[in-house]
Amino acid sequence: MKILVVGGGGREHAIIMKLAESPKTTELYCAPGNGGISRYAKCFDVKATDIDGMVKLAKELQPDLVVVAPDDPLVLGMVDAMQAEGFKTFGPKANAAIIEGSKIFSKDLMKKYGIPTGGYEIFTDSASAIAYIKAQNTYPTVIKADGLALGKGVILAQNEEEAVEAVKEMIDNKKFGESSARIVIEEFLTGPEVSVLSFTDGKTVVPMISSMDHKRALDNDEGLNTGGMGTVAPNPYYTEEIAKTCMETIFKPTIEAMQKEGRAFTGCLYFGLMLTPNGPKVIEYNCRFGDPETQVVLPLLDSDLVDIMLATYEGNLADIDVKWKQESAACVVMASGGYPVKYESGKEIAGLDDKGQTAGVFVYHAGTKFADGRFLTAGGRVLGVTATADTLENALAKSYKAVETIDWEKVHYRHDIGQRALAAKQG
Ligand code: AMP
Ligand code: GLY
């Protein structure tokens, strides 16, 4: 099979490496891809959000499967456009991707179907929102832009001033354009966070191995929110008992709810969960694989990803046995200094071989360019250095050992990826 993967980050690199393991795969294409991906798949310079351009590329390449990985093309309807041309796809149609594309849609869905999540109100004018915040007078409070906002649409306001500022920025100053014309003000939840990605064909839902993201830029969860500075899998807080509860109260009800709404979700549905003192609750849904969650989850998959992806399209996921390795995985993200705010690109990366690798681990490329036999930085998050091992401790040790062999000017990474998970295991 010829397979086209849309996207160009660490997540797409991880998807491509897993697809490459399948005996069914004959050719791998990626658009736009990146330097690291280009060593394993033929890359094409088409933007992930360019629906017409991507359809045109698909018509030229005639892939047997198109995997749409990032959120924006999914929300914009790339899967619909590919299917209209007769291509098989992995990923939800636009009417289902809205589960990530509109926080108001997802909150209302959860309310309607009794799926546990934080209490909330919706606002379209700042005066009412501010009056509500003052009347509630409870902090922290959570303010979310309705639409996609490059992962920056969530503000955890510590006091009235911050909350009022966030509301004004989003609604009055249109910080995220139409995405923040409507906002959700949400109850602040506490507890360990767990990411659970799942495969679904719209009827059957198969959760993948759980993982833990590290969203803050600096050690000890300090600094700004990022796309994710590292991940580990499995997540030790996510016990078998909690997994059962989530299946009955969240996973199945969500899939059924989407079906009842005439929006059957196919592809990867990501459940962002908070294990609160009152049980697991949904913080957010994503309509796609997480990044960098995918870099620790897919290496532990012990089944053929091509078969699974085709089954989500054909609607026979129930017939597939999805197996996992009994190991742990750790991914340490190496980023450009200054990320997620201002950073430089084009720095030569030392310590990688011509496949973009270093010994003992797998290096997923998130933002690199390959030119004249050298890898250059080309983004905020640059590499995801990933190891699997019998224990989490060993996986982390392998990852960090490899991280120390890679270097560039102003490289930045967290030194404490997995420490909370290790403490939870021991506690
Ligand atoms: P998101 O951009 O939706 O992934 O949210 C970013 C982060 O904000 C989440 O990973 C949580 O850590 C935090 N968050 C979102 N909603 C809530 C909430 N209701 N209560 C507490 N923290 C939250
Ligand atoms: N790592 C979080 C996300 O992919 O949204």
PDB file of N, CA, C and O in Angstrom, residues 15 27 58 65 78 115 149 166 185 227 245 269 277 305 319 338 349 356 360 380 390:
ATOM      1  N   ILE A  15       3.966   8.246  13.564  1.00  0.00           N
ATOM      2  CA  ILE A  15       2.966   7.509  12.773  1.00  0.00           C
ATOM      3  C   ILE A  15       3.656   6.822  11.588  1.00  0.00           C
ATOM      4  O   ILE A  15       3.423   5.642  11.303  1.00  0.00           O
ATOM      5  N   GLU A  27       5.005   2.148   0.068  1.00  0.00           N
ATOM      6  CA  GLU A  27       5.574   3.483  -0.082  1.00  0.00           C
ATOM      7  C   GLU A  27       4.958   4.440   0.908  1.00  0.00           C
ATOM      8  O   GLU A  27       3.743   4.392   1.149  1.00  0.00           O
ATOM      9  N   ALA A  58      -2.697  14.175  -3.707  1.00  0.00           N
ATOM     10  CA  ALA A  58      -3.215  12.805  -3.595  1.00  0.00           C
ATOM     11  C   ALA A  58      -3.592  12.266  -4.978  1.00  0.00           C
ATOM     12  O   ALA A  58      -3.347  11.094  -5.284  1.00  0.00           O
ATOM     13  N   LEU A  65      -4.210   5.005   1.147  1.00  0.00           N
ATOM     14  CA  LEU A  65      -4.730   5.494   2.430  1.00  0.00           C
ATOM     15  C   LEU A  65      -4.146   6.881   2.665  1.00  0.00           C
ATOM     16  O   LEU A  65      -2.954   7.105   2.422  1.00  0.00           O
ATOM     17  N   MET A  78     -10.565  18.227   5.540  1.00  0.00           N
ATOM     18  CA  MET A  78      -9.706  17.562   4.577  1.00  0.00           C
ATOM     19  C   MET A  78     -10.138  16.114   4.327  1.00  0.00           C
ATOM     20  O   MET A  78     -10.038  15.615   3.193  1.00  0.00           O
ATOM     21  N   ILE A 115     -21.968  13.124  30.331  1.00  0.00           N
ATOM     22  CA  ILE A 115     -20.558  12.706  30.395  1.00  0.00           C
ATOM     23  C   ILE A 115     -19.834  13.640  31.373  1.00  0.00           C
ATOM     24  O   ILE A 115     -19.935  14.864  31.237  1.00  0.00           O
ATOM     25  N   ALA A 149      -6.976  27.579  18.776  1.00  0.00           N
ATOM     26  CA  ALA A 149      -6.175  28.769  19.065  1.00  0.00           C
ATOM     27  C   ALA A 149      -4.714  28.376  19.266  1.00  0.00           C
ATOM     28  O   ALA A 149      -4.040  28.884  20.156  1.00  0.00           O
ATOM     29  N   ALA A 166      -8.438  38.313  30.611  1.00  0.00           N
ATOM     30  CA  ALA A 166      -8.560  37.238  29.612  1.00  0.00           C
ATOM     31  C   ALA A 166      -9.845  37.392  28.806  1.00  0.00           C
ATOM     32  O   ALA A 166      -9.839  37.240  27.578  1.00  0.00           O
ATOM     33  N   ILE A 185     -16.527  29.689  30.235  1.00  0.00           N
ATOM     34  CA  ILE A 185     -15.933  29.868  31.563  1.00  0.00           C
ATOM     35  C   ILE A 185     -16.249  28.600  32.344  1.00  0.00           C
ATOM     36  O   ILE A 185     -17.414  28.189  32.452  1.00  0.00           O
ATOM     37  N   GLY A 227       3.249  23.052  23.622  1.00  0.00           N
ATOM     38  CA  GLY A 227       2.589  21.912  22.982  1.00  0.00           C
ATOM     39  C   GLY A 227       2.882  20.610  23.715  1.00  0.00           C
ATOM     40  O   GLY A 227       2.203  19.607  23.516  1.00  0.00           O
ATOM     41  N   THR A 245     -13.841   2.523  34.639  1.00  0.00           N
ATOM     42  CA  THR A 245     -14.784   3.634  34.867  1.00  0.00           C
ATOM     43  C   THR A 245     -14.832   4.538  33.645  1.00  0.00           C
ATOM     44  O   THR A 245     -15.916   4.931  33.196  1.00  0.00           O
ATOM     45  N   LEU A 269      -9.566   9.457  18.585  1.00  0.00           N
ATOM     46  CA  LEU A 269     -10.177  10.424  19.497  1.00  0.00           C
ATOM     47  C   LEU A 269      -9.345  10.449  20.778  1.00  0.00           C
ATOM     48  O   LEU A 269      -9.076   9.405  21.371  1.00  0.00           O
ATOM     49  N   PRO A 277     -11.082  14.207  42.606  1.00  0.00           N
ATOM     50  CA  PRO A 277     -11.559  13.467  43.784  1.00  0.00           C
ATOM     51  C   PRO A 277     -12.971  12.911  43.564  1.00  0.00           C
ATOM     52  O   PRO A 277     -13.370  11.959  44.230  1.00  0.00           O
ATOM     53  N   LEU A 305      -0.475  -1.188  12.459  1.00  0.00           N
ATOM     54  CA  LEU A 305      -1.198   0.096  12.437  1.00  0.00           C
ATOM     55  C   LEU A 305      -1.985   0.281  11.138  1.00  0.00           C
ATOM     56  O   LEU A 305      -3.047   0.911  11.141  1.00  0.00           O
ATOM     57  N   ASP A 319     -13.350  -6.314  14.890  1.00  0.00           N
ATOM     58  CA  ASP A 319     -12.713  -7.578  14.470  1.00  0.00           C
ATOM     59  C   ASP A 319     -11.200  -7.589  14.676  1.00  0.00           C
ATOM     60  O   ASP A 319     -10.546  -8.593  14.408  1.00  0.00           O
ATOM     61  N   GLY A 338      14.010  29.577  24.237  1.00  0.00           N
ATOM     62  CA  GLY A 338      13.032  30.647  24.068  1.00  0.00           C
ATOM     63  C   GLY A 338      11.626  30.150  23.753  1.00  0.00           C
ATOM     64  O   GLY A 338      10.649  30.850  23.981  1.00  0.00           O
ATOM     65  N   ILE A 349      22.434  20.890  14.117  1.00  0.00           N
ATOM     66  CA  ILE A 349      22.281  19.941  15.221  1.00  0.00           C
ATOM     67  C   ILE A 349      23.452  18.969  15.211  1.00  0.00           C
ATOM     68  O   ILE A 349      23.683  18.290  14.209  1.00  0.00           O
ATOM     69  N   GLY A 356      19.247  10.834  11.037  1.00  0.00           N
ATOM     70  CA  GLY A 356      18.679  11.705  12.075  1.00  0.00           C
ATOM     71  C   GLY A 356      18.584  11.021  13.424  1.00  0.00           C
ATOM     72  O   GLY A 356      17.767  11.399  14.264  1.00  0.00           O
ATOM     73  N   GLY A 360      20.879   3.903  20.557  1.00  0.00           N
ATOM     74  CA  GLY A 360      20.154   3.402  21.727  1.00  0.00           C
ATOM     75  C   GLY A 360      18.700   3.824  21.841  1.00  0.00           C
ATOM     76  O   GLY A 360      17.946   3.284  22.643  1.00  0.00           O
ATOM     77  N   GLY A 380      10.032  25.355  17.052  1.00  0.00           N
ATOM     78  CA  GLY A 380      10.138  25.467  18.509  1.00  0.00           C
ATOM     79  C   GLY A 380      10.532  24.139  19.120  1.00  0.00           C
ATOM     80  O   GLY A 380      11.591  23.968  19.706  1.00  0.00           O
ATOM     81  N   ASP A 390      12.032  -2.029  29.847  1.00  0.00           N
ATOM     82  CA  ASP A 390      11.181  -2.839  30.727  1.00  0.00           C
ATOM     83  C   ASP A 390      10.517  -1.997  31.815  1.00  0.00           C
ATOM     84  O   ASP A 390       9.410  -2.284  32.248  1.00  0.00           O
TER      85      ASP A 390
END
